[in-house]
mmCIF file of C-alpha atoms in Angstrom:
data_model
loop_
_atom_site.group_PDB
_atom_site.id
_atom_site.type_symbol
_atom_site.label_atom_id
_atom_site.label_comp_id
_atom_site.label_asym_id
_atom_site.label_seq_id
_atom_site.Cartn_x
_atom_site.Cartn_y
_atom_site.Cartn_z
ATOM 1 C CA GLN A 3 2.470 -19.586 -56.360
ATOM 2 C CA VAL A 4 0.227 -20.489 -53.451
ATOM 3 C CA GLN A 5 -3.408 -19.839 -54.205
ATOM 4 C CA LEU A 6 -6.439 -20.323 -51.970
ATOM 5 C CA VAL A 7 -9.894 -19.598 -53.360
ATOM 6 C CA GLU A 8 -12.967 -19.738 -51.140
ATOM 7 C CA SER A 9 -16.527 -20.219 -52.298
ATOM 8 C CA GLY A 10 -19.944 -21.083 -50.930
ATOM 9 C CA GLY A 11 -20.826 -17.942 -49.027
ATOM 10 C CA GLY A 12 -24.153 -16.181 -49.277
ATOM 11 C CA VAL A 13 -27.190 -14.946 -47.391
ATOM 12 C CA VAL A 14 -28.771 -17.536 -45.105
ATOM 13 C CA GLN A 15 -31.501 -17.418 -42.486
ATOM 14 C CA PRO A 16 -30.698 -17.980 -38.811
ATOM 15 C CA GLY A 17 -30.724 -21.658 -37.914
ATOM 16 C CA ARG A 18 -29.916 -22.814 -41.428
ATOM 17 C CA SER A 19 -26.753 -24.426 -42.785
ATOM 18 C CA LEU A 20 -24.065 -23.530 -45.289
ATOM 19 C CA ARG A 21 -20.971 -25.278 -46.628
ATOM 20 C CA LEU A 22 -17.856 -23.331 -47.530
ATOM 21 C CA SER A 23 -15.090 -24.648 -49.760
ATOM 22 C CA CYS A 24 -11.500 -23.567 -50.306
ATOM 23 C CA ALA A 25 -9.688 -24.774 -53.418
ATOM 24 C CA ALA A 26 -5.901 -24.801 -53.144
ATOM 25 C CA SER A 27 -3.121 -24.799 -55.682
ATOM 26 C CA GLY A 28 0.587 -24.078 -55.942
ATOM 27 C CA PHE A 29 1.834 -26.142 -52.991
ATOM 28 C CA ASN A 30 1.895 -29.672 -51.578
ATOM 29 C CA PHE A 31 -1.610 -29.528 -50.118
ATOM 30 C CA ALA A 32 -1.328 -32.735 -48.109
ATOM 31 C CA SER A 33 1.659 -31.470 -46.118
ATOM 32 C CA TYR A 34 0.030 -28.501 -44.414
ATOM 33 C CA ALA A 35 -2.532 -27.889 -41.728
ATOM 34 C CA LEU A 36 -5.293 -25.551 -42.821
ATOM 35 C CA HIS A 37 -7.412 -23.052 -40.930
ATOM 36 C CA TRP A 38 -10.564 -20.995 -41.235
ATOM 37 C CA VAL A 39 -10.336 -17.437 -39.910
ATOM 38 C CA ARG A 40 -13.248 -15.011 -40.043
ATOM 39 C CA GLN A 41 -13.672 -11.271 -39.909
ATOM 40 C CA ALA A 42 -16.992 -9.642 -39.093
ATOM 41 C CA PRO A 43 -17.677 -6.462 -41.073
ATOM 42 C CA GLY A 44 -15.473 -3.664 -39.788
ATOM 43 C CA LYS A 45 -14.039 -5.873 -37.039
ATOM 44 C CA GLY A 46 -10.862 -7.793 -36.269
ATOM 45 C CA LEU A 47 -9.744 -11.323 -36.993
ATOM 46 C CA GLU A 48 -11.169 -14.381 -35.240
ATOM 47 C CA TRP A 49 -9.777 -17.878 -35.641
ATOM 48 C CA VAL A 50 -12.474 -20.490 -36.289
ATOM 49 C CA ALA A 51 -10.998 -23.953 -36.799
ATOM 50 C CA VAL A 52 -7.971 -25.986 -37.876
ATOM 51 C CA VAL A 53 -7.503 -29.396 -39.480
ATOM 52 C CA SER A 54 -4.182 -31.230 -39.499
ATOM 53 C CA PHE A 55 -2.390 -32.184 -42.695
ATOM 54 C CA ASP A 56 -4.018 -35.619 -42.840
ATOM 55 C CA GLY A 57 -7.408 -34.655 -41.429
ATOM 56 C CA SER A 58 -6.927 -36.670 -38.247
ATOM 57 C CA ASN A 59 -6.932 -33.756 -35.815
ATOM 58 C CA LYS A 60 -9.423 -30.925 -35.678
ATOM 59 C CA TYR A 61 -9.884 -28.058 -33.236
ATOM 60 C CA TYR A 62 -12.522 -25.378 -32.988
ATOM 61 C CA ALA A 63 -13.150 -22.024 -31.390
ATOM 62 C CA ASP A 64 -15.620 -22.274 -28.520
ATOM 63 C CA SER A 65 -17.942 -19.932 -30.413
ATOM 64 C CA VAL A 66 -18.490 -22.525 -33.166
ATOM 65 C CA LYS A 67 -17.857 -25.833 -31.414
ATOM 66 C CA GLY A 68 -20.697 -28.268 -31.987
ATOM 67 C CA ARG A 69 -22.086 -26.230 -34.880
ATOM 68 C CA PHE A 70 -19.231 -26.102 -37.411
ATOM 69 C CA THR A 71 -17.222 -28.990 -38.870
ATOM 70 C CA ILE A 72 -13.916 -28.597 -40.670
ATOM 71 C CA SER A 73 -12.754 -31.232 -43.123
ATOM 72 C CA ARG A 74 -10.473 -31.688 -46.095
ATOM 73 C CA ASP A 75 -10.150 -33.815 -49.205
ATOM 74 C CA ASN A 76 -6.474 -34.123 -50.031
ATOM 75 C CA SER A 77 -7.214 -35.900 -53.315
ATOM 76 C CA LYS A 78 -9.169 -32.839 -54.467
ATOM 77 C CA ARG A 79 -6.965 -30.271 -52.735
ATOM 78 C CA THR A 80 -9.998 -28.769 -51.078
ATOM 79 C CA LEU A 81 -10.805 -27.572 -47.551
ATOM 80 C CA PHE A 82 -14.363 -27.409 -46.251
ATOM 81 C CA LEU A 83 -16.321 -25.766 -43.473
ATOM 82 C CA GLN A 84 -19.772 -27.141 -42.788
ATOM 83 C CA MET A 85 -21.714 -24.562 -40.798
ATOM 84 C CA SER A 86 -25.013 -25.374 -39.134
ATOM 85 C CA SER A 87 -27.366 -23.641 -36.694
ATOM 86 C CA LEU A 88 -26.111 -20.340 -38.029
ATOM 87 C CA ARG A 89 -26.518 -17.208 -35.944
ATOM 88 C CA ALA A 90 -26.415 -13.528 -36.744
ATOM 89 C CA GLU A 91 -23.047 -13.300 -35.015
ATOM 90 C CA ASP A 92 -21.598 -15.738 -37.564
ATOM 91 C CA THR A 93 -21.914 -13.024 -40.215
ATOM 92 C CA ALA A 94 -18.385 -12.465 -41.486
ATOM 93 C CA LEU A 95 -15.900 -12.814 -44.305
ATOM 94 C CA TYR A 96 -14.494 -16.341 -43.993
ATOM 95 C CA HIS A 97 -10.883 -16.845 -45.036
ATOM 96 C CA CYS A 98 -9.090 -20.112 -45.440
ATOM 97 C CA ALA A 99 -5.461 -19.871 -44.414
ATOM 98 C CA ARG A 100 -2.496 -22.157 -44.733
ATOM 99 C CA ASP A 101 -0.518 -23.057 -41.635
ATOM 100 C CA GLN A 102 3.175 -22.366 -41.978
ATOM 101 C CA GLY A 103 3.639 -26.103 -41.403
ATOM 102 C CA ASP A 104 1.548 -28.592 -39.514
ATOM 103 C CA GLY A 105 0.634 -27.214 -36.133
ATOM 104 C CA TYR A 106 2.582 -23.969 -36.088
ATOM 105 C CA ASN A 107 -0.745 -22.162 -35.900
ATOM 106 C CA ARG A 108 0.475 -19.169 -37.850
ATOM 107 C CA PHE A 109 -0.852 -18.320 -41.247
ATOM 108 C CA ASP A 110 1.453 -17.706 -44.188
ATOM 109 C CA SER A 111 -1.064 -17.682 -47.058
ATOM 110 C CA TRP A 112 -4.670 -16.524 -47.093
ATOM 111 C CA GLY A 113 -7.556 -16.613 -49.503
ATOM 112 C CA GLN A 114 -9.544 -13.479 -50.244
ATOM 113 C CA GLY A 115 -12.523 -14.837 -48.366
ATOM 114 C CA THR A 116 -16.178 -15.651 -48.943
ATOM 115 C CA LEU A 117 -18.886 -13.576 -47.275
ATOM 116 C CA VAL A 118 -21.496 -15.239 -45.088
ATOM 117 C CA THR A 119 -24.478 -13.140 -44.053
ATOM 118 C CA VAL A 120 -26.917 -14.596 -41.550
ATOM 119 C CA SER A 121 -30.130 -12.646 -41.640
ATOM 120 C CA SER A 122 -33.862 -13.219 -41.748
ATOM 121 C CA ASP B 26 -7.783 -18.330 -23.928
ATOM 122 C CA ILE B 27 -4.806 -15.990 -24.181
ATOM 123 C CA GLN B 28 -5.845 -12.361 -24.602
ATOM 124 C CA MET B 29 -3.787 -10.149 -26.901
ATOM 125 C CA THR B 30 -3.855 -6.385 -26.404
ATOM 126 C CA GLN B 31 -2.443 -4.000 -28.977
ATOM 127 C CA SER B 32 -1.651 -0.345 -28.561
ATOM 128 C CA PRO B 33 -2.357 2.106 -29.887
ATOM 129 C CA SER B 34 -5.570 1.176 -31.674
ATOM 130 C CA SER B 35 -4.760 3.788 -34.287
ATOM 131 C CA LEU B 36 -2.024 6.240 -35.090
ATOM 132 C CA SER B 37 -1.284 8.968 -37.600
ATOM 133 C CA ALA B 38 2.180 9.189 -39.077
ATOM 134 C CA SER B 39 4.030 10.706 -42.011
ATOM 135 C CA VAL B 40 6.034 9.045 -44.745
ATOM 136 C CA GLY B 41 9.531 8.470 -43.425
ATOM 137 C CA ASP B 42 8.487 8.258 -39.777
ATOM 138 C CA ARG B 43 9.580 5.459 -37.490
ATOM 139 C CA VAL B 44 6.500 3.675 -36.180
ATOM 140 C CA THR B 45 6.226 1.333 -33.217
ATOM 141 C CA ILE B 46 3.238 -0.849 -32.338
ATOM 142 C CA THR B 47 3.080 -2.857 -29.150
ATOM 143 C CA CYS B 48 1.318 -6.084 -28.291
ATOM 144 C CA ARG B 49 0.872 -7.588 -24.843
ATOM 145 C CA ALA B 50 -0.189 -11.140 -24.043
ATOM 146 C CA SER B 51 -2.249 -12.025 -20.981
ATOM 147 C CA GLN B 52 0.313 -14.722 -20.104
ATOM 148 C CA SER B 53 3.802 -15.630 -21.198
ATOM 149 C CA ILE B 54 3.913 -16.949 -24.759
ATOM 150 C CA GLY B 55 7.659 -17.212 -25.241
ATOM 151 C CA SER B 56 8.383 -16.091 -28.793
ATOM 152 C CA TYR B 57 5.160 -17.478 -30.276
ATOM 153 C CA LEU B 58 4.053 -14.116 -31.628
ATOM 154 C CA ASN B 59 3.271 -13.199 -35.215
ATOM 155 C CA TRP B 60 2.440 -9.955 -36.989
ATOM 156 C CA TYR B 61 0.153 -9.407 -39.988
ATOM 157 C CA GLN B 62 -0.600 -6.462 -42.236
ATOM 158 C CA GLN B 63 -4.050 -6.022 -43.724
ATOM 159 C CA LYS B 64 -4.958 -3.456 -46.365
ATOM 160 C CA PRO B 65 -8.589 -2.503 -47.032
ATOM 161 C CA GLY B 66 -10.446 -5.175 -48.986
ATOM 162 C CA LYS B 67 -7.483 -7.539 -48.869
ATOM 163 C CA ALA B 68 -6.536 -10.640 -46.938
ATOM 164 C CA PRO B 69 -4.007 -10.337 -44.105
ATOM 165 C CA ASN B 70 -0.351 -10.855 -44.962
ATOM 166 C CA LEU B 71 2.183 -12.454 -42.612
ATOM 167 C CA LEU B 72 5.030 -10.036 -41.866
ATOM 168 C CA ILE B 73 6.882 -11.420 -38.867
ATOM 169 C CA TYR B 74 6.738 -14.856 -37.270
ATOM 170 C CA ALA B 75 8.162 -16.159 -34.018
ATOM 171 C CA ALA B 76 8.505 -12.601 -32.727
ATOM 172 C CA SER B 77 11.451 -11.514 -34.854
ATOM 173 C CA ASN B 78 11.675 -13.559 -38.052
ATOM 174 C CA LEU B 79 10.946 -11.700 -41.270
ATOM 175 C CA GLN B 80 8.644 -13.601 -43.603
ATOM 176 C CA SER B 81 10.012 -14.112 -47.095
ATOM 177 C CA GLY B 82 9.355 -11.151 -49.367
ATOM 178 C CA VAL B 83 8.666 -8.685 -46.559
ATOM 179 C CA PRO B 84 10.765 -5.480 -46.659
ATOM 180 C CA SER B 85 13.557 -5.194 -44.138
ATOM 181 C CA SER B 86 12.015 -1.938 -42.907
ATOM 182 C CA PHE B 87 9.781 -4.184 -40.784
ATOM 183 C CA SER B 88 11.181 -5.739 -37.626
ATOM 184 C CA GLY B 89 9.832 -7.449 -34.562
ATOM 185 C CA SER B 90 11.108 -7.925 -31.052
ATOM 186 C CA GLY B 91 10.091 -9.128 -27.636
ATOM 187 C CA SER B 92 9.429 -12.283 -25.682
ATOM 188 C CA GLY B 93 7.271 -13.443 -22.820
ATOM 189 C CA THR B 94 4.354 -11.033 -22.685
ATOM 190 C CA ASP B 95 5.564 -7.857 -24.423
ATOM 191 C CA PHE B 96 6.251 -7.487 -28.122
ATOM 192 C CA THR B 97 6.930 -4.717 -30.614
ATOM 193 C CA LEU B 98 6.534 -4.258 -34.338
ATOM 194 C CA THR B 99 8.672 -1.476 -35.764
ATOM 195 C CA ILE B 100 8.549 0.097 -39.191
ATOM 196 C CA SER B 101 11.845 1.929 -39.547
ATOM 197 C CA SER B 102 10.762 4.351 -42.268
ATOM 198 C CA LEU B 103 7.074 4.437 -43.135
ATOM 199 C CA GLN B 104 6.295 4.156 -46.834
ATOM 200 C CA PRO B 105 3.002 5.013 -48.588
ATOM 201 C CA GLU B 106 2.249 1.316 -49.077
ATOM 202 C CA ASP B 107 2.585 0.691 -45.325
ATOM 203 C CA PHE B 108 -0.618 2.484 -44.425
ATOM 204 C CA ALA B 109 -2.763 -0.419 -43.257
ATOM 205 C CA THR B 110 -4.041 -2.220 -40.180
ATOM 206 C CA TYR B 111 -1.611 -4.401 -38.253
ATOM 207 C CA TYR B 112 -2.525 -7.378 -36.082
ATOM 208 C CA CYS B 113 -0.514 -9.421 -33.639
ATOM 209 C CA GLN B 114 -1.394 -13.095 -33.063
ATOM 210 C CA GLN B 115 -0.202 -15.663 -30.564
ATOM 211 C CA SER B 116 0.544 -19.198 -31.717
ATOM 212 C CA TYR B 117 1.577 -20.494 -28.287
ATOM 213 C CA SER B 118 -1.634 -22.379 -27.647
ATOM 214 C CA LEU B 119 -5.015 -23.125 -29.151
ATOM 215 C CA PRO B 120 -7.102 -21.205 -29.869
ATOM 216 C CA PRO B 121 -4.825 -18.833 -31.760
ATOM 217 C CA THR B 122 -5.884 -15.319 -30.781
ATOM 218 C CA PHE B 123 -5.381 -11.929 -32.373
ATOM 219 C CA GLY B 124 -4.949 -8.470 -31.022
ATOM 220 C CA GLY B 125 -7.600 -5.908 -31.838
ATOM 221 C CA GLY B 126 -5.514 -4.266 -34.547
ATOM 222 C CA THR B 127 -3.651 -1.002 -35.025
ATOM 223 C CA LYS B 128 -4.697 1.205 -37.912
ATOM 224 C CA VAL B 129 -1.828 3.256 -39.313
ATOM 225 C CA GLU B 130 -3.119 6.330 -41.085
ATOM 226 C CA ILE B 131 -1.554 9.149 -43.032
ATOM 227 C CA LYS B 132 -0.927 12.340 -41.088
#
């Protein structure tokens, strides 16, 4: 079955960087777009970024544009999110999510998330 | 960005009740509307896609309707496992945006 497992979260000071990973299994990884979606504690869902099936197209939420970079390694079946210049408002549980295809922009499988806490 | 507004933000209902949650988009999104269920401490789960299509494995007690700007999620007979928070999400244009959520609680 489809499995997405995030890692790399932790406590980080404002202004510092962090790299999240999402290891995938159970499906043809290279055929699907992949997203990051975050959820601040006690709050709703916020889309962060998407990368196309082959890594050629990437889009970001305005709130992270210029600070976060999404990428993927299809040979290792892994999705990444490089986060820099972190702010307190980036504190959230970060989920990777599989697109229902490539560019449908709806999410049919989710990981359990990795928690990022930005605090001094 | 397209704004998604859900109502109510919370509701109390009993097992067996019919429950309806509404979602309104700030502009027409055709049928590009999806619904998710999220239980505490768990990842969201896709229930309905493209306004009215039931995702594989989702009980038929869930249904979706609507087009344009107004959409509805209906649970025909609420079960104990249905108590959760529900989110709508538009996939008409980037960025994908979510409604604020509707928490369904036990009466």
